[in-house]
């Protein structure tokens, strides 16, 4: 059968392809990172398309989950049979060299044309070596580290037979109630674009055919992070200005970086579900941005257009999705059910289907699957690379870089290694929570290093006593009545120790998909336990493990030090111990604002000034845009994070006070390490456009650099600011820079006060 199909293929190349195939040609440019010879690719795909029956074509638009892992509400147990029948061309949630090879064989050896399967998976922050959750990784403000984490994820995933990851997630969000805020890179547009590009580069490299690179997928398109009140999957209604200013740029950045695929989001946008949204999928993605790859749905999101209430049944939903330009149906099983009929009825053109199939086949071609469908399922590579010592060391390093020191009164941290520590709290010794949600194929037991294990290795078993103290459960809120039974043991242990380290926060499944919360305080009675411990008068270090900004006013007022460790990944316990005991100096900065109270949400640094801006001293307090019961300012602003050393900024110098279309401003600032440790600082540059044809934010991040400065040393950090940094959507929605005056601020967080004015 296989040989016969090859003969047919060769013949069809010679004879040329049918009319409909020619019409389905893609016109947009192929990103260079795909590294394909277009002529060879076109002829291969033309000939294949000419041979394919309608059913075979539809099969290429179908993506089904295997039952190795389940990441959504449905599984079709017959997927192996469907593969053999050519009814499914793509599988997700299957990994492992042997397993993927077995499934690939079913497709290649049993179907008429032997078209290889494409294997996808949620490789989000690591495959088996798990890195910090994406929000945590973003707190590193280290693009090389972020790229490396994705690179390593791709190396491991590809060795296990995977070709495609459903990452990066580039949804901006400013609402910490939304559980998926943990999967993104925070609130800022400029920074999120940089992170998005780094991740695409890490996954895809510059040659998709290399057996250690995989396709990336920008998700969830679009505006998913703006769900009303942080309720997952909920309504999004926003102006085109806000959409284009805040939510779309990271997606565009991935297109510019050559991202291979896009995933539609579950939400509606201005009344139209994203999965059937012509404006998003046709006008913006294809026409404006020239996106070349294929678009996949989220889990059954075609079917979900029925409960959204824009269509009455699945068949109409398929018509809407396909006509909007959705190329692949993820686990909805409705393209397979209804496309043929819709084509027969003339409601969807075969042309549309051909285009979708071509897009899928192009990427199978770019991956080299037509040359060797088994090239990624490689047991030797799997053995050599998956969880290699090098990867684990990188995970430990990135975890250290991602941690943010929120408070450090009287240098409470780092701790000396010769003291007795009482480690207390529900997250002190839980393997599963270390690796966070969407931790791919990461093992939930044995591999993740807990805080306790990290401490024991660092200071010896005899110096650490661990007591859980209290328990957490996924659905709890702070006001739940909870047992205080474990408190006495915790207090007894604390009494015998020199210092208390509290490992608290959220369980890993309290953030991530479908994990929205209405309370951002430490859940359960963790704070009550801290209050009891505080009575002992001993230093308390709070180590937080969590997936979203929390409200920590009490903790900020009462703890001696607070270290935000997020969910730090496989090597998390070691990384925390490295920081706590001073073998590493924290250098992370918050990629997202931490509010004082939930009532302040949404809160983000680049807000507008309003007509009645608040008086910072709060002396004039009538008719001002302010809360009566709380300051407007957050507890910890965007870009904030301490170090064991201190930095002083001085001598902000601009090469000129005027930017022109051809002349940039070279900015220089001296940053001095004035403390007792070598340390890394994230130097941040913000710009304020003072007057615009539409109102402008109070400031916007336009540059940052992470620099290592030795103690006592001063480094001059430079930036190059160009007219590109001044562009925004003007009153007519043109993306331009407007003439006028601007302020520049440089410093270590978004409250930076060192400033100079310039003009354009
Ligand atoms: C649903 C999630 O929204 C998406 O992020 C994920 O990639 C898919 N399920 C597949 O697991």
XYZ file of C-alpha atoms and ligand atoms in Angstrom:
771
model
C 0.000 0.000 0.000
C 2.784 2.363 0.969
C 4.759 1.736 -2.206
C 1.675 2.278 -4.343
C 0.986 5.625 -2.715
C 4.541 6.713 -3.380
C 4.172 5.911 -7.063
C 0.983 7.917 -7.211
C 2.701 10.787 -5.493
C 5.559 10.864 -7.970
C 3.130 10.704 -10.863
C 1.103 13.566 -9.569
C 4.196 15.723 -9.176
C 4.952 15.093 -12.823
C 1.397 15.666 -13.991
C 0.897 18.782 -11.967
C -1.863 19.582 -9.577
C -5.555 20.218 -9.906
C -7.107 23.614 -10.228
C -8.517 23.836 -6.705
C -5.129 23.036 -5.254
C -3.450 25.774 -7.208
C -6.026 28.263 -5.964
C -5.396 27.286 -2.375
C -1.808 28.486 -2.569
C -0.590 30.518 0.367
C 0.509 33.985 -0.523
C 2.113 35.246 2.674
C 5.825 34.980 3.275
C 7.285 31.928 4.924
C 9.158 32.876 8.106
C 12.871 32.230 7.724
C 12.969 30.056 10.843
C 10.884 27.445 9.034
C 13.856 26.953 6.749
C 11.981 25.317 3.879
C 12.516 25.216 0.152
C 9.217 26.609 -1.059
C 9.324 25.016 -4.485
C 9.882 21.541 -3.138
C 7.304 22.079 -0.398
C 4.673 23.360 -2.823
C 5.098 20.523 -5.222
C 4.951 17.961 -2.463
C 1.772 19.413 -1.067
C 0.175 20.053 -4.438
C 0.620 16.444 -5.320
C -0.679 15.229 -2.020
C -3.739 17.435 -2.164
C -4.471 16.235 -5.667
C -4.580 12.710 -4.379
C -6.566 13.222 -1.245
C -10.237 12.417 -0.937
C -12.467 14.847 0.899
C -12.466 12.548 3.942
C -8.685 12.371 3.955
C -8.462 16.132 3.785
C -10.876 16.521 6.647
C -8.758 14.081 8.646
C -5.874 16.541 8.502
C -8.014 19.178 10.200
C -8.761 16.909 13.139
C -6.760 16.897 16.377
C -7.697 14.318 19.002
C -6.342 13.650 22.442
C -4.800 10.338 23.332
C -5.701 8.978 26.743
C -2.145 9.207 28.101
C -2.966 12.606 29.508
C -6.286 14.406 29.544
C -6.481 18.174 29.564
C -10.136 18.828 28.865
C -13.665 17.513 29.190
C -13.739 14.734 26.561
C -11.714 11.828 25.124
C -12.547 9.558 22.208
C -11.211 6.163 23.180
C -11.314 5.035 19.548
C -8.596 7.394 18.471
C -6.250 4.601 17.354
C -8.883 3.182 15.044
C -9.576 6.650 13.679
C -5.870 7.153 12.997
C -5.770 3.943 10.962
C -8.810 5.067 8.995
C -7.148 8.372 8.129
C -9.840 10.248 10.026
C -7.453 11.997 12.365
C -4.209 13.546 11.231
C -3.025 14.996 14.519
C -2.803 13.784 18.089
C -2.157 15.575 21.336
C -1.474 14.413 24.875
C 0.698 11.557 23.597
C 4.392 11.602 24.344
C 7.290 9.227 24.831
C 9.488 7.845 22.043
C 7.832 4.432 22.067
C 4.256 5.585 22.337
C 4.506 8.242 19.626
C 6.346 5.791 17.372
C 3.579 3.252 17.870
C 0.858 5.769 16.983
C 2.863 7.142 14.065
C 3.145 3.643 12.677
C -0.632 3.311 12.719
C -0.931 6.342 10.468
C 2.004 5.739 8.191
C 1.429 2.047 7.587
C -2.321 1.825 7.529
C -3.644 4.866 5.774
C -3.821 5.113 2.006
C -1.396 8.019 1.676
C 0.679 7.366 4.770
C 0.596 11.000 5.864
C 2.411 11.273 9.197
C 0.693 12.407 12.359
C 1.586 15.647 14.079
C 1.981 15.301 17.847
C 1.130 18.269 20.067
C 1.208 18.765 23.817
C 1.052 21.466 26.453
C 4.775 21.881 26.987
C 4.379 25.121 28.865
C 7.191 25.583 31.363
C 9.224 22.498 30.699
C 8.494 19.003 29.470
C 9.868 16.708 32.182
C 12.435 19.036 33.656
C 9.998 21.634 34.899
C 10.941 25.286 35.091
C 9.074 27.908 37.131
C 5.522 28.681 36.001
C 5.499 31.171 33.146
C 4.624 34.146 35.360
C 7.526 33.238 37.641
C 9.928 32.744 34.778
C 8.888 36.178 33.532
C 9.840 37.676 36.885
C 13.443 36.888 35.997
C 13.438 39.744 33.481
C 16.127 37.653 31.856
C 15.241 36.960 28.234
C 18.149 34.608 27.725
C 17.034 32.507 30.668
C 13.457 32.489 29.374
C 14.578 31.443 25.902
C 16.780 28.749 27.385
C 13.900 27.318 29.411
C 11.818 26.979 26.225
C 14.812 25.610 24.333
C 15.312 22.886 26.915
C 11.599 22.131 26.947
C 11.771 21.691 23.168
C 14.834 19.447 23.359
C 13.127 17.126 25.830
C 9.717 17.198 24.162
C 11.086 16.559 20.680
C 13.142 13.604 21.896
C 9.904 12.152 23.221
C 8.274 12.353 19.819
C 6.530 15.711 20.139
C 6.438 18.172 17.258
C 4.355 20.957 18.640
C 3.725 22.757 21.901
C 0.636 24.744 22.825
C 2.789 27.604 24.037
C 3.607 30.392 24.539
C 0.527 31.689 26.252
C 0.764 35.409 25.567
C -2.437 36.658 27.160
C -1.966 39.885 29.035
C -4.018 40.006 32.189
C -4.524 42.572 34.869
C -6.916 40.621 36.988
C -5.318 38.252 39.509
C -8.642 36.628 40.198
C -8.147 34.949 36.822
C -6.302 31.697 37.529
C -4.559 31.684 34.185
C -2.607 34.792 35.049
C -0.014 32.239 36.211
C 0.502 31.084 32.619
C 1.322 34.453 31.121
C 4.054 37.010 31.430
C 2.151 39.577 33.425
C 0.510 42.906 32.815
C 2.882 44.821 30.600
C 2.670 45.074 26.823
C 6.286 45.856 26.007
C 7.666 43.211 28.327
C 5.154 40.567 27.258
C 6.188 41.082 23.618
C 9.829 40.482 24.527
C 8.998 37.364 26.508
C 6.735 36.067 23.729
C 9.521 36.417 21.163
C 12.065 34.742 23.440
C 9.765 31.778 23.976
C 8.968 31.321 20.283
C 12.677 31.442 19.535
C 13.401 28.947 22.286
C 10.840 26.424 21.049
C 11.299 26.828 17.307
C 14.985 27.741 17.054
C 15.915 28.770 13.545
C 15.278 25.500 11.796
C 12.047 23.596 12.255
C 13.597 20.576 10.607
C 16.167 20.195 13.363
C 15.074 17.274 15.493
C 15.340 19.311 18.665
C 12.958 22.108 17.706
C 9.168 22.096 17.845
C 6.343 24.256 16.560
C 5.175 26.961 18.924
C 1.582 28.109 19.292
C 0.541 31.613 20.303
C -2.506 31.355 22.503
C -5.227 32.177 23.372
C -6.218 34.454 20.528
C -7.488 36.882 21.721
C -8.106 38.942 24.830
C -8.782 35.849 26.945
C -7.027 37.487 29.902
C -9.619 40.257 30.017
C -12.451 37.956 31.091
C -15.000 39.841 33.169
C -14.153 39.862 36.875
C -11.500 37.222 36.291
C -14.051 34.472 35.691
C -12.400 31.989 33.362
C -13.918 31.692 29.869
C -16.033 34.790 30.477
C -17.187 37.684 28.364
C -14.767 40.220 26.925
C -16.061 43.518 25.653
C -13.523 46.181 24.849
C -12.739 48.985 22.461
C -10.630 48.367 19.407
C -8.123 50.834 20.863
C -7.694 48.798 24.028
C -7.575 45.542 22.083
C -4.842 46.798 19.794
C -2.937 48.747 22.430
C -2.844 46.137 25.157
C -3.987 42.673 24.154
C -2.865 42.136 20.559
C 0.786 43.253 20.536
C 2.224 40.072 22.097
C 0.396 38.009 19.471
C 1.774 40.210 16.725
C 5.231 39.813 18.241
C 4.954 36.036 17.882
C 3.966 36.389 14.225
C 7.028 38.570 13.673
C 9.096 35.911 15.400
C 7.802 33.313 12.921
C 5.425 31.428 15.204
C 4.024 28.403 13.391
C 0.555 28.137 14.890
C -2.155 30.062 16.718
C -4.833 28.811 19.103
C -8.184 30.562 19.345
C -9.516 31.447 22.771
C -12.663 30.318 24.544
C -14.037 33.806 25.129
C -16.218 35.981 23.029
C -14.883 39.332 21.944
C -17.453 42.076 21.553
C -20.246 39.592 21.023
C -18.489 37.145 18.705
C -16.696 34.033 20.020
C -13.010 34.148 19.120
C -13.277 30.793 17.338
C -15.696 32.212 14.789
C -14.393 35.731 14.760
C -13.737 37.049 11.246
C -12.251 40.271 12.517
C -9.604 38.509 14.604
C -8.889 35.612 12.311
C -9.215 37.085 8.844
C -8.836 40.831 9.028
C -6.109 41.025 11.648
C -4.276 37.708 11.760
C -4.161 36.884 8.072
C -4.594 40.181 6.292
C -2.888 42.700 8.520
C -0.218 40.479 9.995
C 0.269 37.989 7.168
C 0.326 34.983 9.477
C 1.366 31.918 7.509
C 0.863 28.932 9.827
C -2.316 27.185 10.898
C -4.946 28.085 13.461
C -6.181 25.463 15.915
C -9.133 25.844 18.247
C -8.982 25.474 21.967
C -10.568 22.361 23.473
C -13.968 21.999 21.757
C -14.254 25.721 21.275
C -16.120 25.272 17.991
C -18.786 23.278 19.831
C -18.842 25.926 22.551
C -20.177 28.490 20.106
C -23.537 26.794 20.657
C -23.775 27.632 24.391
C -22.256 31.015 23.576
C -25.506 31.483 21.698
C -24.376 32.571 18.249
C -25.383 29.337 16.523
C -28.018 26.760 17.180
C -26.046 23.583 16.562
C -22.583 22.125 15.966
C -22.959 22.102 12.218
C -23.597 25.834 12.078
C -20.666 26.310 14.433
C -18.420 24.416 12.027
C -19.586 26.586 9.167
C -18.794 29.687 11.194
C -15.370 28.474 12.334
C -14.170 27.184 8.980
C -15.351 30.266 7.162
C -13.582 32.456 9.697
C -10.354 30.583 8.973
C -9.988 28.006 11.743
C -7.840 25.240 10.273
C -7.944 22.574 12.951
C -10.546 21.327 15.402
C -9.083 20.390 18.790
C -11.072 17.521 20.246
C -14.405 18.957 19.162
C -14.976 16.137 16.649
C -17.236 18.419 14.671
C -15.080 19.094 11.618
C -15.050 15.346 11.110
C -18.790 15.186 11.536
C -20.037 18.146 9.540
C -17.496 19.508 7.093
C -18.273 17.116 4.261
C -21.963 17.873 4.401
C -21.300 21.607 4.542
C -19.077 21.354 1.487
C -21.682 19.284 -0.352
C -24.268 21.926 0.481
C -21.946 24.704 -0.730
C -21.882 26.400 2.676
C -18.143 25.891 2.999
C -16.015 25.821 -0.124
C -13.620 22.961 -0.765
C -11.123 25.722 -1.386
C -11.291 26.728 2.258
C -10.662 23.159 3.302
C -7.750 22.860 0.889
C -6.191 25.963 2.369
C -6.520 24.598 5.882
C -5.055 21.247 4.868
C -2.226 22.923 3.021
C -1.333 24.901 6.126
C -1.176 21.755 8.214
C 0.805 19.824 5.624
C 3.261 22.678 5.197
C 4.256 22.413 8.810
C 4.483 18.633 8.671
C 6.795 19.201 5.737
C 8.830 21.844 7.555
C 9.334 19.434 10.448
C 10.749 16.873 8.036
C 8.020 14.354 8.756
C 7.587 13.394 5.112
C 11.251 12.439 4.968
C 11.130 10.427 8.154
C 7.951 10.328 10.209
C 9.762 8.784 13.178
C 12.639 11.232 13.385
C 11.451 12.814 16.637
C 10.593 9.617 18.485
C 14.095 8.759 19.503
C 14.803 6.596 22.516
C 18.512 7.395 22.605
C 17.910 11.120 22.578
C 15.161 10.689 25.120
C 17.594 8.913 27.428
C 20.358 11.377 26.881
C 18.436 14.609 27.226
C 15.301 14.168 29.269
C 16.068 15.394 32.776
C 19.772 15.506 32.070
C 22.008 16.962 34.750
C 22.504 20.005 32.559
C 18.767 20.587 32.212
C 18.195 20.210 35.935
C 20.957 22.684 36.665
C 19.409 25.154 34.209
C 16.018 24.711 35.887
C 17.590 25.471 39.261
C 19.270 28.553 37.874
C 16.128 29.907 36.193
C 14.166 29.231 39.388
C 16.649 31.266 41.401
C 16.447 34.069 38.865
C 12.657 34.103 38.986
C 12.297 34.660 42.725
C 11.356 38.111 43.959
C 12.375 39.402 47.353
C 9.397 41.476 48.452
C 10.582 42.477 51.885
C 13.800 42.108 53.840
C 13.713 44.002 57.085
C 17.060 44.529 58.742
C 18.673 42.053 56.345
C 16.671 39.182 57.819
C 17.760 37.225 54.759
C 20.024 35.541 53.904
C 20.108 33.119 56.798
C 23.323 31.765 58.207
C 23.819 28.064 57.579
C 24.585 27.191 61.180
C 21.224 27.968 62.716
C 18.164 25.936 63.655
C 15.228 26.419 61.329
C 11.592 25.585 61.928
C 10.084 25.083 58.478
C 6.342 25.459 58.810
C 3.431 25.473 56.441
C 1.350 23.402 54.051
C 3.752 23.939 51.163
C 6.958 22.999 52.955
C 7.089 19.450 51.727
C 4.689 18.906 48.828
C 6.213 17.649 45.631
C 3.206 18.231 43.403
C 2.921 21.904 44.267
C 6.540 22.664 43.450
C 5.964 22.253 39.718
C 2.734 24.220 39.407
C -0.140 23.749 36.983
C 0.401 22.858 33.314
C 3.551 21.044 34.282
C 3.386 18.842 31.216
C 4.908 15.444 31.544
C 6.681 16.430 34.756
C 6.391 13.707 37.360
C 4.263 14.671 40.332
C 6.232 12.506 42.730
C 9.908 11.858 43.358
C 11.381 14.316 40.852
C 10.303 17.673 42.333
C 12.596 18.866 45.100
C 10.571 20.219 48.022
C 11.538 23.133 50.255
C 12.318 20.685 53.054
C 14.581 18.614 50.819
C 16.359 21.743 49.644
C 16.899 22.901 53.227
C 18.132 19.511 54.406
C 20.669 19.350 51.626
C 21.815 22.869 52.397
C 22.056 22.877 56.198
C 21.691 19.264 57.269
C 18.797 17.271 58.635
C 19.684 18.065 62.240
C 19.108 21.771 61.653
C 15.600 21.655 60.145
C 12.335 20.655 61.745
C 9.342 20.542 59.453
C 5.746 20.878 60.619
C 2.850 21.259 58.209
C 0.801 23.292 60.708
C -2.329 23.468 58.580
C -3.786 22.148 55.352
C -4.984 23.672 52.127
C -7.694 22.540 49.776
C -8.454 23.785 46.292
C -11.890 25.222 46.946
C -11.234 26.911 50.258
C -11.496 30.561 51.052
C -10.078 32.498 53.928
C -13.258 32.667 55.934
C -13.716 28.879 55.925
C -13.661 27.473 59.412
C -10.584 25.354 59.575
C -8.989 23.146 62.134
C -6.170 24.654 64.201
C -5.107 21.222 65.327
C -1.668 21.432 63.739
C -0.857 24.828 65.246
C 0.488 23.551 68.567
C 3.050 21.270 66.949
C 4.157 24.138 64.705
C 4.500 26.473 67.682
C 6.448 23.880 69.650
C 8.889 23.425 66.778
C 9.197 27.169 66.317
C 10.024 27.644 69.981
C 13.076 25.435 69.609
C 14.343 27.167 66.472
C 16.366 30.321 65.851
C 14.242 31.315 62.907
C 10.897 30.374 61.401
C 10.539 29.861 57.677
C 6.891 29.662 56.635
C 6.233 27.980 53.277
C 2.740 29.127 52.415
C 0.609 30.293 49.528
C -1.678 28.374 47.210
C -1.903 24.792 46.064
C -0.784 24.424 42.467
C -4.366 23.735 41.360
C -5.651 27.015 42.791
C -4.300 28.771 39.711
C -4.229 27.733 36.069
C -7.242 26.911 33.925
C -10.684 27.097 35.537
C -9.121 28.231 38.812
C -10.422 31.721 39.349
C -10.687 32.976 42.914
C -12.565 35.832 44.561
C -10.139 36.338 47.426
C -6.454 37.057 47.114
C -5.528 36.715 50.781
C -3.530 33.704 51.863
C -6.179 30.979 51.679
C -7.401 29.065 54.703
C -6.019 29.801 58.130
C -2.405 30.274 57.069
C -2.408 33.882 58.263
C -3.859 32.827 61.613
C -0.985 30.414 61.997
C 1.465 33.178 61.136
C -0.162 35.346 63.803
C 0.410 32.648 66.410
C 4.012 32.207 65.335
C 4.574 35.949 65.417
C 3.745 35.948 69.131
C 6.971 34.010 69.733
C 9.007 37.068 68.809
C 11.346 35.127 66.538
C 12.274 36.222 63.016
C 9.788 34.896 60.458
C 10.627 34.490 56.790
C 7.626 33.930 54.550
C 8.383 31.926 51.421
C 5.430 32.155 49.067
C 4.468 29.513 46.537
C 1.598 30.736 44.411
C 0.459 31.430 40.877
C -0.939 34.942 41.074
C -0.515 38.226 42.923
C -1.819 37.890 46.480
C -2.928 40.596 48.891
C -0.260 40.644 51.555
C -0.673 43.830 53.593
C -0.700 42.074 56.937
C 2.211 39.878 55.942
C 4.130 42.886 54.692
C 3.619 44.621 58.017
C 4.455 41.625 60.157
C 6.951 39.337 58.472
C 10.669 40.005 58.620
C 11.220 38.924 55.050
C 9.018 37.759 52.185
C 10.321 35.801 49.228
C 7.987 35.249 46.267
C 9.052 31.865 44.881
C 5.989 31.216 42.608
C 5.784 27.535 41.683
C 9.475 27.138 41.002
C 9.685 23.803 39.190
C 11.514 20.508 39.585
C 14.521 22.029 41.318
C 12.449 24.528 43.264
C 13.449 23.372 46.750
C 17.134 23.696 45.942
C 16.651 27.081 44.339
C 14.754 28.377 47.369
C 17.478 27.080 49.676
C 20.138 28.736 47.488
C 18.424 32.080 47.961
C 17.390 31.729 51.589
C 20.881 30.709 52.688
C 22.680 33.253 50.553
C 24.293 31.095 47.876
C 22.370 33.190 45.382
C 21.164 36.760 45.522
C 17.555 37.376 44.468
C 17.218 39.379 41.281
C 13.628 38.882 40.108
C 11.207 41.763 39.656
C 7.440 41.635 39.598
C 5.996 41.359 36.087
C 2.671 42.214 37.628
C 1.346 44.589 40.272
C 0.497 43.212 43.726
C -2.565 45.067 45.060
C -3.166 45.985 48.683
C -6.667 44.619 48.523
C -8.904 42.893 46.063
C -10.994 46.057 45.798
C -8.167 47.728 43.881
C -8.319 45.203 41.036
C -7.750 45.838 38.161
C -4.627 47.716 39.096
C -1.577 48.174 36.871
C 1.183 50.699 36.619
C 0.534 52.188 33.183
C -2.866 53.609 34.011
C -4.211 56.936 32.799
C -3.915 60.133 34.790
C -7.666 61.079 34.756
C -8.922 64.649 35.000
C -8.763 64.549 38.789
C -5.558 62.732 39.569
C -4.866 61.837 43.148
C -2.714 64.127 45.253
C 0.149 61.792 46.235
C 0.224 63.255 49.750
C -3.550 62.690 50.026
C -3.849 66.134 51.636
C -6.335 67.307 49.076
C -8.852 64.564 49.278
C -12.104 65.871 47.956
C -13.201 65.343 44.411
C -10.154 63.230 43.654
C -9.947 59.886 41.933
C -9.160 58.049 45.125
C -10.401 55.415 47.543
C -11.468 56.604 50.978
C -10.348 53.499 52.786
C -7.096 52.642 51.080
C -4.362 54.336 49.091
C -4.617 54.027 45.329
C -1.089 52.723 45.179
C -0.402 48.993 45.123
C 1.454 47.140 47.829
C 4.252 46.171 45.452
C 4.418 47.891 42.071
C 5.247 46.404 38.693
C 9.000 45.989 38.252
C 9.627 45.870 41.996
C 11.973 43.448 43.723
C 14.740 43.729 46.310
C 18.220 42.304 46.413
C 20.523 41.403 49.302
C 22.536 44.370 48.152
C 21.346 47.895 47.344
C 21.638 49.979 44.208
C 21.839 53.713 43.717
C 21.000 55.436 40.469
C 22.556 58.722 39.373
C 23.654 60.815 36.387
C 20.854 60.234 33.936
C 22.312 61.516 30.668
C 20.616 61.947 27.303
C 22.717 62.353 24.157
C 20.205 64.905 22.880
C 16.902 66.266 24.096
C 15.207 65.733 20.764
C 14.302 62.542 18.935
C 13.763 62.816 15.201
C 12.780 60.190 12.661
C 16.438 59.548 12.044
C 18.020 60.479 15.348
C 17.674 58.325 18.458
C 18.443 59.355 22.007
C 21.261 57.488 23.672
C 20.444 57.245 27.343
C 23.028 56.499 30.020
C 22.639 56.083 33.751
C 25.107 55.103 36.455
C 24.014 52.304 38.742
C 26.108 51.729 41.832
C 26.084 48.626 43.996
C 26.201 50.171 47.458
C 25.671 47.047 49.547
C 27.689 44.046 50.657
C 26.865 41.513 47.986
C 27.402 41.216 44.258
C 23.992 41.475 42.701
C 21.944 41.756 39.544
C 19.662 44.705 38.961
C 16.924 45.128 36.372
C 17.359 48.692 35.177
C 14.084 49.932 33.739
C 13.277 52.790 31.389
C 9.799 54.276 31.216
C 8.389 56.969 28.939
C 5.422 59.264 29.374
C 3.899 60.995 26.389
C 2.692 64.205 28.019
C 0.023 65.252 25.550
C -1.629 63.066 22.937
C -4.542 63.237 20.536
C -5.949 60.615 22.904
C -5.074 60.311 26.591
C -1.813 58.526 27.295
C -0.681 56.354 30.216
C 1.224 57.928 33.107
C 4.269 55.977 31.942
C 5.110 52.907 29.879
C 8.032 50.522 30.033
C 10.176 50.920 26.922
C 13.406 49.227 27.866
C 15.099 47.164 30.558
C 18.436 45.564 31.143
C 19.492 43.035 33.715
C 23.048 43.734 34.775
C 25.408 42.119 37.238
C 27.122 44.722 39.384
C 29.816 43.687 41.823
C 29.744 45.187 45.309
C 31.241 48.641 45.338
C 31.174 48.770 41.551
C 29.327 51.304 39.366
C 28.070 50.372 35.910
C 26.884 52.729 33.254
C 23.791 51.222 31.686
C 22.744 52.510 28.271
C 19.547 52.486 26.247
C 18.702 53.578 22.767
C 15.328 55.294 22.468
C 13.894 55.813 18.994
C 10.750 57.188 17.463
C 9.453 53.601 17.356
C 9.174 53.710 21.141
C 6.797 56.651 20.939
C 4.199 55.160 18.640
C 0.606 54.558 19.729
C -2.877 54.464 18.214
C -3.821 58.085 17.648
C -7.292 59.544 17.477
C -7.739 58.066 13.972
C -6.295 54.697 15.018
C -3.099 55.238 13.085
C -0.046 53.821 14.824
C 2.136 56.933 14.948
C 4.356 59.064 17.113
C 2.989 62.539 17.774
C 5.152 65.618 18.095
C 5.504 67.034 21.563
C 7.145 66.671 24.966
C 7.892 63.409 26.763
C 9.199 62.415 30.181
C 11.654 59.643 30.670
C 12.081 57.819 33.996
C 14.851 55.403 34.838
C 15.103 53.244 37.942
C 14.631 49.877 39.584
C 10.831 49.667 39.395
C 7.806 51.378 37.867
C 7.928 54.122 40.508
C 11.298 55.257 39.149
C 11.771 58.934 39.973
C 14.953 59.944 38.140
C 13.612 61.800 35.165
C 14.456 63.949 32.154
C 12.305 65.579 29.535
C 12.769 65.269 25.787
C 10.922 66.177 22.627
C 9.955 64.695 19.346
C -7.395 24.028 27.110
C -6.474 25.169 27.402
O -7.198 26.375 27.419
C -5.329 25.295 26.424
O -4.442 26.250 26.916
C -4.670 23.981 26.187
O -3.593 24.145 25.301
C -5.686 23.016 25.650
N -6.755 22.831 26.617
C -5.088 21.657 25.297
O -4.733 20.975 26.439
